[in-house]
Short mmCIF file of C-alpha atoms in Angstrom, two decimals:
data_model
loop_
_atom_site.label_atom_id
_atom_site.label_comp_id
_atom_site.label_asym_id
_atom_site.label_seq_id
_atom_site.Cartn_x
_atom_site.Cartn_y
_atom_site.Cartn_z
CA MET O 316 0.00 0.00 0.00
CA ARG O 317 1.58 3.24 -1.15
CA MET O 318 0.30 5.19 1.87
CA LEU O 319 2.21 2.87 4.21
CA ASP O 320 5.37 3.17 2.14
CA ILE O 321 5.11 6.95 2.46
CA LEU O 322 4.49 6.71 6.20
CA ASP O 323 7.55 4.49 6.55
CA THR O 324 9.66 7.14 4.83
CA LEU O 325 8.18 9.99 6.89
CA ILE O 326 8.80 8.25 10.22
CA GLY O 327 12.41 7.69 9.16
CA PHE O 328 13.00 11.45 9.17
CA PRO O 329 13.66 12.39 12.85
CA THR O 330 12.01 15.80 12.60
CA VAL O 331 12.01 16.63 16.31
CA SER O 332 11.17 20.31 16.63
CA LYS O 333 14.63 21.27 17.90
CA ASP O 334 16.26 19.81 14.77
CA SER O 335 16.14 20.57 11.05
CA ASN O 336 13.29 19.24 8.91
CA LEU O 337 14.95 19.99 5.56
CA ALA O 338 15.55 16.37 4.55
CA LEU O 339 11.84 15.59 4.86
CA ILE O 340 10.85 18.82 3.12
CA ASP O 341 13.23 18.12 0.22
CA TRP O 342 11.70 14.66 -0.21
CA ALA O 343 8.09 15.85 0.04
CA GLN O 344 8.74 18.73 -2.35
CA GLY O 345 10.07 16.29 -4.95
CA LEU O 346 7.07 14.00 -4.52
CA LEU O 347 4.58 16.86 -4.90
CA ALA O 348 6.34 18.34 -7.92
CA THR O 349 6.36 14.95 -9.61
CA ALA O 350 2.64 14.63 -8.85
CA GLY O 351 1.97 17.83 -10.80
CA PHE O 352 1.71 20.36 -7.96
CA ASP O 353 3.05 23.88 -8.10
CA VAL O 354 5.15 24.01 -4.94
CA VAL O 355 6.24 27.10 -3.01
CA ARG O 356 8.94 26.55 -0.42
CA VAL O 357 8.83 28.85 2.63
CA PRO O 358 12.10 28.93 4.62
CA SER O 359 12.19 29.51 8.35
CA PRO O 360 13.94 32.64 9.62
CA CYS O 361 16.83 30.49 10.88
CA GLY O 362 17.21 28.75 7.50
CA GLN O 363 17.35 25.30 9.08
CA LYS O 364 13.69 24.50 8.49
CA ALA O 365 11.09 25.08 5.81
CA GLY O 366 7.45 24.56 4.95
CA LEU O 367 5.64 23.83 1.69
CA VAL O 368 2.54 25.34 0.11
CA ALA O 369 1.56 23.23 -2.89
CA ASN O 370 -1.39 23.63 -5.24
CA ARG O 371 -2.93 21.74 -8.10
CA GLY O 372 -5.92 23.13 -9.95
CA GLY O 373 -5.95 26.72 -8.77
CA SER O 374 -8.51 28.33 -6.50
CA GLY O 375 -11.86 27.12 -5.22
CA GLY O 376 -10.60 23.89 -3.69
CA THR O 377 -9.67 22.26 -0.41
CA ILE O 378 -6.59 23.00 1.68
CA LEU O 379 -5.13 20.02 3.55
CA SER O 380 -2.81 21.22 6.29
CA ALA O 381 -0.38 19.46 8.62
CA HIS O 382 2.82 19.96 10.57
CA VAL O 383 5.79 17.67 10.06
CA ASP O 384 7.66 18.24 13.34
CA VAL O 385 7.36 15.78 16.21
CA VAL O 386 8.01 15.88 19.95
CA PRO O 387 11.17 14.39 21.48
CA THR O 388 11.54 10.77 22.55
CA GLU O 389 14.28 11.24 25.15
CA GLY O 390 13.32 9.93 28.57
CA GLN O 391 10.41 7.88 27.26
CA PRO O 392 10.40 4.06 27.65
CA TRP O 393 10.10 3.11 24.00
CA THR O 394 10.25 -0.63 23.29
CA ARG O 395 11.18 -0.13 19.63
CA ASP O 396 13.05 2.32 17.42
CA PRO O 397 10.81 5.43 17.39
CA PHE O 398 12.16 6.52 14.00
CA ALA O 399 11.57 3.25 12.15
CA LEU O 400 7.98 2.29 11.32
CA SER O 401 7.02 -1.08 12.84
CA ARG O 402 3.83 -3.06 12.74
CA GLU O 403 2.01 -5.32 15.18
CA GLY O 404 -1.29 -6.55 13.82
CA ASP O 405 -3.14 -3.49 12.55
CA ARG O 406 -1.13 -1.00 14.62
CA PHE O 407 1.74 1.01 13.16
CA TYR O 408 4.28 2.30 15.66
CA GLY O 409 6.69 5.22 15.44
CA ARG O 410 7.12 8.80 16.58
CA GLY O 411 4.57 10.89 14.70
CA THR O 412 2.37 8.05 13.46
CA THR O 413 -0.57 9.73 15.17
CA ASP O 414 0.70 13.29 15.58
CA MET O 415 0.61 13.79 12.66
CA LYS O 416 2.57 12.00 9.97
CA GLY O 417 -0.24 9.50 9.50
CA PHE O 418 -2.34 12.29 8.02
CA VAL O 419 0.63 13.57 5.99
CA ALA O 420 1.07 10.07 4.53
CA CYS O 421 -2.59 10.01 3.50
CA VAL O 422 -2.31 13.46 1.92
CA LEU O 423 0.85 12.63 -0.06
CA ALA O 424 -0.62 9.31 -1.21
CA LEU O 425 -3.70 11.21 -2.38
CA ALA O 426 -1.50 13.72 -4.21
CA GLU O 427 0.14 10.94 -6.22
CA GLU O 428 -3.13 9.29 -7.25
CA LEU O 429 -5.31 12.31 -8.07
CA PRO O 430 -7.13 11.79 -11.38
CA ALA O 431 -7.06 14.48 -14.03
CA ASN O 432 -10.65 15.52 -13.24
CA ALA O 433 -10.10 15.97 -9.51
CA GLY O 434 -11.05 19.28 -7.99
CA PRO O 435 -8.49 21.85 -6.92
CA VAL O 436 -6.44 20.86 -3.88
CA SER O 437 -3.71 22.57 -1.88
CA ILE O 438 -1.32 21.02 0.63
CA VAL O 439 0.35 22.97 3.44
CA LEU O 440 3.18 21.41 5.45
CA SER O 441 4.55 23.50 8.32
CA TRP O 442 7.33 23.43 10.90
CA ASP O 443 7.51 23.90 14.69
CA GLU O 444 3.84 23.46 15.47
CA GLU O 445 4.83 21.52 18.58
CA LEU O 446 6.65 24.59 19.92
CA GLY O 447 3.52 26.72 19.76
CA CYS O 448 2.49 26.99 16.09
CA ILE O 449 5.66 28.95 15.37
CA GLY O 450 6.07 28.10 11.69
CA ILE O 451 2.61 28.64 10.24
CA PRO O 452 2.47 32.45 10.69
CA HIS O 453 5.48 32.73 8.36
CA MET O 454 3.56 30.75 5.74
CA MET O 455 0.27 32.62 5.63
CA ASP O 456 1.31 35.01 2.86
CA ALA O 457 1.93 31.98 0.62
CA VAL O 458 -1.43 30.53 1.68
CA ARG O 459 -3.23 33.78 0.83
CA ALA O 460 -1.49 33.81 -2.54
CA LEU O 461 -3.38 30.60 -3.41
CA GLY O 462 -6.48 32.71 -3.93
CA PRO O 463 -9.94 31.96 -2.52
CA GLN O 464 -10.39 28.35 -1.41
CA LYS O 465 -13.56 26.71 -0.15
CA LEU O 466 -12.40 24.71 2.87
CA CYS O 467 -9.39 23.93 5.06
CA VAL O 468 -8.92 20.62 6.87
CA VAL O 469 -6.21 20.49 9.53
CA GLY O 470 -5.49 16.79 9.99
CA GLU O 471 -4.66 16.57 13.67
CA PRO O 472 -5.80 13.28 15.26
CA THR O 473 -9.53 13.35 16.03
CA SER O 474 -10.39 9.70 15.30
CA LEU O 475 -11.85 11.09 12.05
CA LYS O 476 -14.45 13.17 13.85
CA MET O 477 -14.87 16.76 12.69
CA ALA O 478 -13.62 19.11 15.41
CA THR O 479 -15.14 22.56 15.19
CA GLY O 480 -13.43 24.14 18.17
CA HIS O 481 -10.38 24.42 20.35
CA LYS O 482 -9.08 27.06 22.72
CA GLY O 483 -6.40 29.54 21.81
CA LYS O 484 -3.23 29.95 23.85
CA VAL O 485 -0.99 32.80 24.91
CA ALA O 486 2.22 32.20 26.86
CA TRP O 487 3.71 35.03 28.89
CA ARG O 488 6.93 35.69 30.79
CA GLY O 489 6.64 37.92 33.82
CA LEU O 490 9.82 39.55 35.15
CA CYS O 491 9.48 40.85 38.70
CA SER O 492 12.03 43.40 39.89
CA GLY O 493 13.37 43.88 43.40
CA GLU O 494 16.40 45.13 45.32
CA ALA O 495 19.30 42.94 46.40
CA GLY O 496 20.36 43.12 50.03
CA HIS O 497 21.39 41.08 53.05
CA SER O 498 18.52 39.05 54.45
CA ALA O 499 19.21 40.40 57.94
CA MET O 500 17.89 43.70 56.61
CA ALA O 501 15.11 42.15 54.53
CA PRO O 502 12.35 44.66 55.36
CA MET O 503 14.49 47.46 53.93
CA TYR O 504 14.55 45.92 50.43
CA ARG O 505 11.93 45.03 47.83
CA ASN O 506 11.82 41.25 47.44
CA ALA O 507 11.23 40.24 43.81
CA LEU O 508 9.79 36.90 44.88
CA HIS O 509 7.08 38.73 46.80
CA GLY O 510 6.10 40.45 43.56
CA ALA O 511 6.11 37.07 41.79
CA CYS O 512 3.85 35.63 44.47
CA ASP O 513 1.51 38.59 44.08
CA LEU O 514 1.31 37.80 40.37
CA VAL O 515 0.55 34.15 41.09
CA ALA O 516 -2.14 35.15 43.57
CA ALA O 517 -3.70 37.49 41.00
CA LEU O 518 -3.74 34.69 38.44
CA ARG O 519 -5.49 32.43 40.92
CA ARG O 520 -8.11 35.09 41.66
CA GLU O 521 -8.81 35.61 37.97
CA GLN O 522 -9.07 31.86 37.38
CA ALA O 523 -11.60 31.58 40.20
CA ALA O 524 -13.59 34.43 38.65
CA LEU O 525 -13.54 32.73 35.26
CA LEU O 526 -14.80 29.48 36.78
CA GLN O 527 -17.58 31.33 38.60
CA ASP O 528 -18.68 34.02 36.15
CA GLY O 529 -16.66 33.67 32.94
CA ALA O 530 -17.94 32.80 29.49
CA LYS O 531 -18.71 29.09 29.09
CA GLU O 532 -18.69 26.90 26.00
CA ASP O 533 -19.98 23.34 25.86
CA GLY O 534 -17.78 20.58 24.52
CA TYR O 535 -14.69 21.19 26.66
CA ASP O 536 -13.70 19.37 29.86
CA VAL O 537 -13.14 22.84 31.36
CA PRO O 538 -15.83 24.99 29.71
CA CYS O 539 -14.22 28.38 30.42
CA SER O 540 -10.88 30.02 29.70
CA THR O 541 -8.08 28.89 32.00
CA LEU O 542 -4.95 30.43 33.50
CA HIS O 543 -1.91 28.42 34.55
CA VAL O 544 1.46 29.09 36.20
CA GLY O 545 4.10 26.65 35.00
CA VAL O 546 7.38 28.07 36.32
CA LEU O 547 8.34 30.39 39.19
CA ARG O 548 12.00 31.00 39.88
CA GLY O 549 14.18 33.59 41.53
CA GLY O 550 16.80 34.20 44.14
CA THR O 551 20.42 33.06 44.47
CA ALA O 552 20.89 32.32 48.17
CA LEU O 553 18.81 32.23 51.33
CA ASN O 554 20.64 35.15 52.88
CA ILE O 555 20.20 37.49 49.89
CA VAL O 556 16.99 39.38 49.13
CA PRO O 557 16.17 38.47 45.47
CA ASP O 558 16.41 41.37 43.05
CA SER O 559 14.65 39.51 40.23
CA ALA O 560 12.18 36.69 39.76
CA GLU O 561 10.51 35.09 36.77
CA VAL O 562 7.03 33.68 36.32
CA LEU O 563 6.04 31.73 33.21
CA PHE O 564 2.28 31.55 32.80
CA GLU O 565 -0.36 31.01 30.13
CA ALA O 566 -3.97 31.44 29.15
CA ARG O 567 -5.93 28.77 27.28
CA HIS O 568 -8.80 30.92 26.16
CA LEU O 569 -12.13 30.50 24.46
CA ALA O 570 -12.27 32.11 21.05
CA SER O 571 -14.77 34.60 22.53
CA ASP O 572 -12.34 35.74 25.27
CA ALA O 573 -9.63 38.28 24.46
CA PRO O 574 -6.39 37.25 26.19
CA ALA O 575 -5.31 40.90 26.45
CA ASP O 576 -8.36 41.54 28.62
CA LEU O 577 -7.54 38.55 30.83
CA LEU O 578 -3.99 39.81 31.30
CA ALA O 579 -5.13 43.36 32.05
CA ARG O 580 -7.38 42.13 34.86
CA VAL O 581 -4.55 40.02 36.30
CA LEU O 582 -2.06 42.91 36.30
CA ASP O 583 -4.47 45.53 37.65
CA GLY O 584 -2.96 46.95 40.84
CA LEU O 585 0.40 45.16 40.53
CA SER O 586 3.68 47.01 40.11
CA GLY O 587 7.30 46.16 39.42
CA ILE O 588 6.33 43.48 36.87
CA THR O 589 7.17 43.49 33.17
CA VAL O 590 5.22 40.99 31.06
CA SER O 591 6.19 39.85 27.56
CA GLU O 592 4.44 37.42 25.25
CA THR O 593 6.56 34.41 24.26
CA PHE O 594 4.16 32.85 21.76
CA ALA O 595 0.48 32.62 20.91
CA TYR O 596 -1.97 30.89 18.62
CA PRO O 597 -5.65 31.68 18.07
CA GLY O 598 -8.56 29.49 19.00
CA LEU O 599 -11.07 27.90 16.65
CA ALA O 600 -14.84 28.30 16.79
CA ALA O 601 -16.33 26.98 13.56
CA ASP O 602 -20.04 26.73 12.88
CA PRO O 603 -20.84 23.02 12.44
CA ASP O 604 -23.81 24.01 10.28
CA ASP O 605 -21.72 26.08 7.86
CA PRO O 606 -22.65 24.83 4.36
CA ALA O 607 -18.95 24.83 3.41
CA LEU O 608 -18.36 22.18 6.10
CA ALA O 609 -21.35 20.02 5.14
CA GLN O 610 -19.43 17.58 2.95
CA LEU O 611 -16.66 17.08 5.50
CA ARG O 612 -19.23 16.68 8.26
CA GLY O 613 -21.02 14.02 6.24
CA LEU O 614 -17.77 12.13 5.61
CA SER O 615 -16.55 12.40 9.20
CA ARG O 616 -17.49 10.20 12.14
CA GLY O 617 -19.28 12.81 14.18
CA LEU O 618 -18.65 16.19 15.78
CA THR O 619 -16.26 17.04 18.58
CA LYS O 620 -14.07 19.75 20.09
CA VAL O 621 -10.47 19.14 21.09
CA SER O 622 -8.53 20.19 24.16
CA TYR O 623 -5.22 20.73 22.37
CA GLY O 624 -4.28 23.64 20.12
CA THR O 625 -3.81 23.46 16.37
CA GLU O 626 -2.94 25.65 13.42
CA ALA O 627 -6.61 25.83 12.41
CA GLY O 628 -7.08 29.21 14.06
CA PHE O 629 -4.68 30.79 11.56
CA PHE O 630 -6.73 29.55 8.59
CA ALA O 631 -10.17 30.28 10.05
CA PRO O 632 -10.16 34.04 9.29
CA LEU O 633 -9.59 33.20 5.60
CA LEU O 634 -12.00 30.32 4.99
CA PRO O 635 -14.17 27.71 6.73
CA THR O 636 -11.83 25.48 8.71
CA ALA O 637 -12.16 22.32 10.78
CA VAL O 638 -9.85 19.76 12.35
CA CYS O 639 -10.21 16.15 11.24
CA GLY O 640 -7.60 13.43 11.03
CA PRO O 641 -6.70 9.82 11.82
CA GLY O 642 -5.67 8.52 15.21
CA ASP O 643 -6.33 9.45 18.81
CA MET O 644 -4.33 12.16 20.57
CA ALA O 645 -4.23 9.87 23.59
CA GLN O 646 -1.45 8.11 21.66
CA GLY O 647 0.30 11.32 20.62
CA HIS O 648 3.47 12.34 22.50
CA GLN O 649 3.52 8.92 24.20
CA PRO O 650 6.14 6.15 24.12
CA ASP O 651 5.31 3.50 21.51
CA GLU O 652 3.03 5.97 19.72
CA PHE O 653 0.84 4.18 17.19
CA VAL O 654 -1.99 4.61 14.73
CA GLU O 655 -4.51 1.99 13.62
CA LEU O 656 -4.55 0.86 9.98
CA GLU O 657 -8.32 1.36 9.87
CA GLN O 658 -7.87 5.01 10.80
CA LEU O 659 -5.39 5.54 7.98
CA THR O 660 -7.49 3.81 5.33
CA GLY O 661 -10.58 5.63 6.58
CA CYS O 662 -8.77 8.95 6.31
CA LEU O 663 -7.62 8.28 2.77
CA THR O 664 -11.16 7.27 1.77
CA MET O 665 -12.49 10.50 3.29
CA LEU O 666 -9.93 12.65 1.51
CA ARG O 667 -10.62 10.98 -1.84
CA ALA O 668 -14.31 11.79 -1.52
CA LEU O 669 -13.60 15.31 -0.31
CA VAL O 670 -11.40 16.41 -3.23
#
């Protein structure tokens, strides 16, 4: 089966986000060009990575979008080589089989077999999604240059259900300033860790308010926007008043909530804190009854929303967009990651009907 041959090749490229993806991109670019696609290569700012925007048939078609980076395997108890596709029964194992090279394999197999009378189709392959959707913003000019398209499918693993929503995310770094001094004279100096704790307390108050009175949206395990502190660090020694401290925190927000408003409420009344955004991606809130999504909805295995973020929010302002792909994210990022054969063949069947 050609799709499995392609998946075998894709898994063999160790495209962990911290490393280059150029070998995979070179190979995929050659495959798409041979299949008759016009391919635009978009380099990353560092030059060590790239994405592809490929089109066959012009405007008015379907965009199939995926990332080709994968998460690391270090520290995970794999029982097999994560970068060599292996099979047990109807399960195919390897890093990225579910998230999301299984979908990429289906898309590239489709590209090779498209008949002459197939509708227009575009393929977008991005980098560094796993680091916070870092690559796709650099590619949107090339996507817009495709002209008007009717639909975008982002093939993250949804067990082939059509996902119409996910929360957006903003990550922030808070730097809290203080004054260094001997701890014996602590009350005479401003302790940066105290400011950091004030920030954490403000985040907790805002989270409680969101749970109590914030906007709610059905379909999520936590129906409101959430705030989270992941890292707090500062100080050099017990007998020195810290002159700086750092807090890394995030919002996972409903598409209807503006993260800038959340942050403003958190920071109200605090001083000595400088906050910078480290990365962000928008949420997705598609209308499941949108006529442009009707065909995909009919081909999918039901409706859902997903808890993880995707690149779909970048496409949604341009055209109707949904998330739908093979595999279950419960397997993604895990040791011995796998995807079921039935999911792959079901995905390819869906894509054939769609385009």
